[in-house]
JSON list of C-alpha atoms in Angstrom, two decimals:
[
{"chain": "A", "resi": 831, "resn": "MET", "atom": "CA", "xyz": [266.70, 157.90, 192.79]},
{"chain": "A", "resi": 832, "resn": "SER", "atom": "CA", "xyz": [264.25, 155.09, 192.67]},
{"chain": "A", "resi": 833, "resn": "SER", "atom": "CA", "xyz": [263.38, 152.46, 195.22]},
{"chain": "A", "resi": 834, "resn": "ASP", "atom": "CA", "xyz": [265.68, 150.22, 193.17]},
{"chain": "A", "resi": 835, "resn": "ALA", "atom": "CA", "xyz": [268.57, 152.49, 194.16]},
{"chain": "A", "resi": 836, "resn": "LEU", "atom": "CA", "xyz": [267.60, 152.18, 197.83]},
{"chain": "A", "resi": 837, "resn": "THR", "atom": "CA", "xyz": [267.34, 148.40, 197.48]},
{"chain": "A", "resi": 838, "resn": "GLU", "atom": "CA", "xyz": [270.77, 148.31, 195.86]},
{"chain": "A", "resi": 839, "resn": "LEU", "atom": "CA", "xyz": [272.26, 150.44, 198.64]},
{"chain": "A", "resi": 840, "resn": "LYS", "atom": "CA", "xyz": [270.67, 148.19, 201.26]},
{"chain": "A", "resi": 841, "resn": "GLY", "atom": "CA", "xyz": [272.36, 145.26, 199.54]},
{"chain": "A", "resi": 842, "resn": "GLN", "atom": "CA", "xyz": [275.73, 147.00, 199.96]},
{"chain": "A", "resi": 843, "resn": "TRP", "atom": "CA", "xyz": [275.07, 148.34, 203.47]},
{"chain": "A", "resi": 844, "resn": "ASN", "atom": "CA", "xyz": [277.00, 145.59, 205.30]},
{"chain": "A", "resi": 845, "resn": "ALA", "atom": "CA", "xyz": [280.05, 146.34, 203.15]},
{"chain": "A", "resi": 846, "resn": "VAL", "atom": "CA", "xyz": [279.64, 150.04, 203.97]},
{"chain": "A", "resi": 847, "resn": "LEU", "atom": "CA", "xyz": [279.46, 149.25, 207.69]},
{"chain": "A", "resi": 848, "resn": "ASP", "atom": "CA", "xyz": [282.52, 147.00, 207.42]},
{"chain": "A", "resi": 849, "resn": "ALA", "atom": "CA", "xyz": [284.40, 149.90, 205.82]},
{"chain": "A", "resi": 850, "resn": "VAL", "atom": "CA", "xyz": [283.28, 152.25, 208.60]},
{"chain": "A", "resi": 851, "resn": "LEU", "atom": "CA", "xyz": [284.44, 149.75, 211.23]},
{"chain": "A", "resi": 852, "resn": "GLU", "atom": "CA", "xyz": [287.89, 149.63, 209.63]},
{"chain": "A", "resi": 853, "resn": "VAL", "atom": "CA", "xyz": [288.12, 153.43, 209.86]},
{"chain": "A", "resi": 854, "resn": "ASP", "atom": "CA", "xyz": [286.48, 154.21, 213.21]},
{"chain": "A", "resi": 855, "resn": "ARG", "atom": "CA", "xyz": [284.82, 151.83, 215.66]},
{"chain": "A", "resi": 856, "resn": "ILE", "atom": "CA", "xyz": [282.89, 154.64, 217.39]},
{"chain": "A", "resi": 857, "resn": "ALA", "atom": "CA", "xyz": [281.47, 155.76, 214.04]},
{"chain": "A", "resi": 858, "resn": "TRP", "atom": "CA", "xyz": [280.48, 152.14, 213.37]},
{"chain": "A", "resi": 859, "resn": "LEU", "atom": "CA", "xyz": [278.68, 151.99, 216.73]},
{"chain": "A", "resi": 860, "resn": "ALA", "atom": "CA", "xyz": [276.79, 155.14, 215.79]},
{"chain": "A", "resi": 861, "resn": "PHE", "atom": "CA", "xyz": [275.45, 153.64, 212.56]},
{"chain": "A", "resi": 862, "resn": "PHE", "atom": "CA", "xyz": [275.40, 149.84, 212.82]},
{"chain": "A", "resi": 863, "resn": "ASP", "atom": "CA", "xyz": [271.71, 149.68, 213.75]},
{"chain": "A", "resi": 864, "resn": "ALA", "atom": "CA", "xyz": [270.51, 152.45, 211.44]},
{"chain": "A", "resi": 865, "resn": "ARG", "atom": "CA", "xyz": [267.62, 151.68, 209.10]},
{"chain": "A", "resi": 866, "resn": "LEU", "atom": "CA", "xyz": [267.80, 152.99, 205.56]},
{"chain": "A", "resi": 867, "resn": "VAL", "atom": "CA", "xyz": [264.45, 154.74, 205.18]},
{"chain": "A", "resi": 868, "resn": "SER", "atom": "CA", "xyz": [264.68, 156.50, 201.83]},
{"chain": "A", "resi": 869, "resn": "LEU", "atom": "CA", "xyz": [267.04, 157.62, 199.12]},
{"chain": "A", "resi": 870, "resn": "VAL", "atom": "CA", "xyz": [265.77, 160.70, 197.30]},
{"chain": "A", "resi": 871, "resn": "GLY", "atom": "CA", "xyz": [268.23, 162.15, 194.85]},
{"chain": "A", "resi": 872, "resn": "THR", "atom": "CA", "xyz": [271.47, 162.11, 196.79]},
{"chain": "A", "resi": 873, "resn": "THR", "atom": "CA", "xyz": [269.84, 162.35, 200.23]},
{"chain": "A", "resi": 874, "resn": "LEU", "atom": "CA", "xyz": [269.83, 159.20, 202.33]},
{"chain": "A", "resi": 875, "resn": "THR", "atom": "CA", "xyz": [267.47, 159.22, 205.31]},
{"chain": "A", "resi": 876, "resn": "LEU", "atom": "CA", "xyz": [268.41, 157.01, 208.25]},
{"chain": "A", "resi": 877, "resn": "ALA", "atom": "CA", "xyz": [266.30, 156.11, 211.29]},
{"chain": "A", "resi": 878, "resn": "TRP", "atom": "CA", "xyz": [266.91, 154.36, 214.58]},
{"chain": "A", "resi": 879, "resn": "GLN", "atom": "CA", "xyz": [263.38, 153.45, 215.61]},
{"chain": "A", "resi": 880, "resn": "ASP", "atom": "CA", "xyz": [264.53, 149.99, 216.74]},
{"chain": "A", "resi": 881, "resn": "SER", "atom": "CA", "xyz": [267.23, 151.25, 219.13]},
{"chain": "A", "resi": 882, "resn": "GLU", "atom": "CA", "xyz": [264.92, 150.79, 222.12]},
{"chain": "A", "resi": 883, "resn": "LYS", "atom": "CA", "xyz": [264.26, 147.11, 221.39]},
{"chain": "A", "resi": 884, "resn": "PHE", "atom": "CA", "xyz": [267.40, 145.96, 223.19]},
{"chain": "A", "resi": 885, "resn": "GLY", "atom": "CA", "xyz": [267.75, 145.80, 226.96]},
{"chain": "A", "resi": 886, "resn": "GLY", "atom": "CA", "xyz": [269.59, 148.76, 228.40]},
{"chain": "A", "resi": 887, "resn": "GLN", "atom": "CA", "xyz": [270.69, 151.95, 226.73]},
{"chain": "A", "resi": 888, "resn": "HIS", "atom": "CA", "xyz": [271.31, 151.37, 223.04]},
{"chain": "A", "resi": 889, "resn": "ASP", "atom": "CA", "xyz": [270.72, 154.77, 221.43]},
{"chain": "A", "resi": 890, "resn": "PHE", "atom": "CA", "xyz": [274.02, 156.14, 220.16]},
{"chain": "A", "resi": 891, "resn": "GLN", "atom": "CA", "xyz": [272.60, 159.47, 218.97]},
{"chain": "A", "resi": 892, "resn": "ALA", "atom": "CA", "xyz": [274.98, 161.36, 221.25]},
{"chain": "A", "resi": 893, "resn": "VAL", "atom": "CA", "xyz": [278.00, 159.96, 219.39]},
{"chain": "A", "resi": 894, "resn": "ARG", "atom": "CA", "xyz": [276.70, 160.67, 215.89]},
{"chain": "A", "resi": 895, "resn": "LYS", "atom": "CA", "xyz": [278.92, 163.67, 215.35]},
{"chain": "A", "resi": 896, "resn": "PRO", "atom": "CA", "xyz": [279.67, 165.48, 212.09]},
{"chain": "A", "resi": 897, "resn": "GLU", "atom": "CA", "xyz": [283.04, 163.74, 211.79]},
{"chain": "A", "resi": 898, "resn": "HIS", "atom": "CA", "xyz": [281.37, 160.34, 212.11]},
{"chain": "A", "resi": 899, "resn": "ILE", "atom": "CA", "xyz": [278.79, 161.25, 209.49]},
{"chain": "A", "resi": 900, "resn": "ALA", "atom": "CA", "xyz": [281.64, 162.37, 207.23]},
{"chain": "A", "resi": 901, "resn": "LYS", "atom": "CA", "xyz": [283.32, 158.99, 207.68]},
{"chain": "A", "resi": 902, "resn": "LEU", "atom": "CA", "xyz": [280.07, 157.22, 206.82]},
{"chain": "A", "resi": 903, "resn": "VAL", "atom": "CA", "xyz": [279.65, 159.37, 203.70]},
{"chain": "A", "resi": 904, "resn": "ALA", "atom": "CA", "xyz": [283.24, 158.60, 202.65]},
{"chain": "A", "resi": 905, "resn": "CYS", "atom": "CA", "xyz": [282.73, 154.87, 203.15]},
{"chain": "A", "resi": 906, "resn": "ILE", "atom": "CA", "xyz": [279.48, 154.94, 201.18]},
{"chain": "A", "resi": 907, "resn": "GLU", "atom": "CA", "xyz": [281.38, 156.60, 198.35]},
{"chain": "A", "resi": 908, "resn": "ASP", "atom": "CA", "xyz": [284.26, 154.11, 198.57]},
{"chain": "A", "resi": 909, "resn": "VAL", "atom": "CA", "xyz": [281.92, 151.10, 198.47]},
{"chain": "A", "resi": 910, "resn": "THR", "atom": "CA", "xyz": [279.19, 152.32, 196.11]},
{"chain": "A", "resi": 911, "resn": "GLY", "atom": "CA", "xyz": [280.69, 155.22, 194.18]},
{"chain": "A", "resi": 912, "resn": "GLN", "atom": "CA", "xyz": [277.81, 157.45, 195.33]},
{"chain": "A", "resi": 913, "resn": "THR", "atom": "CA", "xyz": [278.26, 160.75, 197.15]},
{"chain": "A", "resi": 914, "resn": "LEU", "atom": "CA", "xyz": [275.30, 161.06, 199.48]},
{"chain": "A", "resi": 915, "resn": "THR", "atom": "CA", "xyz": [274.02, 163.48, 202.10]},
{"chain": "A", "resi": 916, "resn": "ILE", "atom": "CA", "xyz": [272.85, 161.87, 205.33]},
{"chain": "A", "resi": 917, "resn": "VAL", "atom": "CA", "xyz": [269.79, 163.05, 207.25]},
{"chain": "A", "resi": 918, "resn": "GLU", "atom": "CA", "xyz": [268.28, 161.53, 210.39]},
{"chain": "A", "resi": 919, "resn": "GLN", "atom": "CA", "xyz": [264.61, 160.80, 210.85]}
]
């Protein structure tokens, strides 16, 4: 997919996060500060390089479990119609 596809997904990301929040608040916490780095084919790369910018512990890597990733993938599909694979940077 092109950078246009990533830009389009970024434009829909708040709707994706809203859908995740409706399904599972813990999953939402795990992804709300993720940065969309790249979209190559059907692989979406996420990063959390800004998680240290806040005071106190703010890295939710420990709660990013397979079931939360599955919920994110399902919400991405519901909102955008795309079935993506998520990888972390």
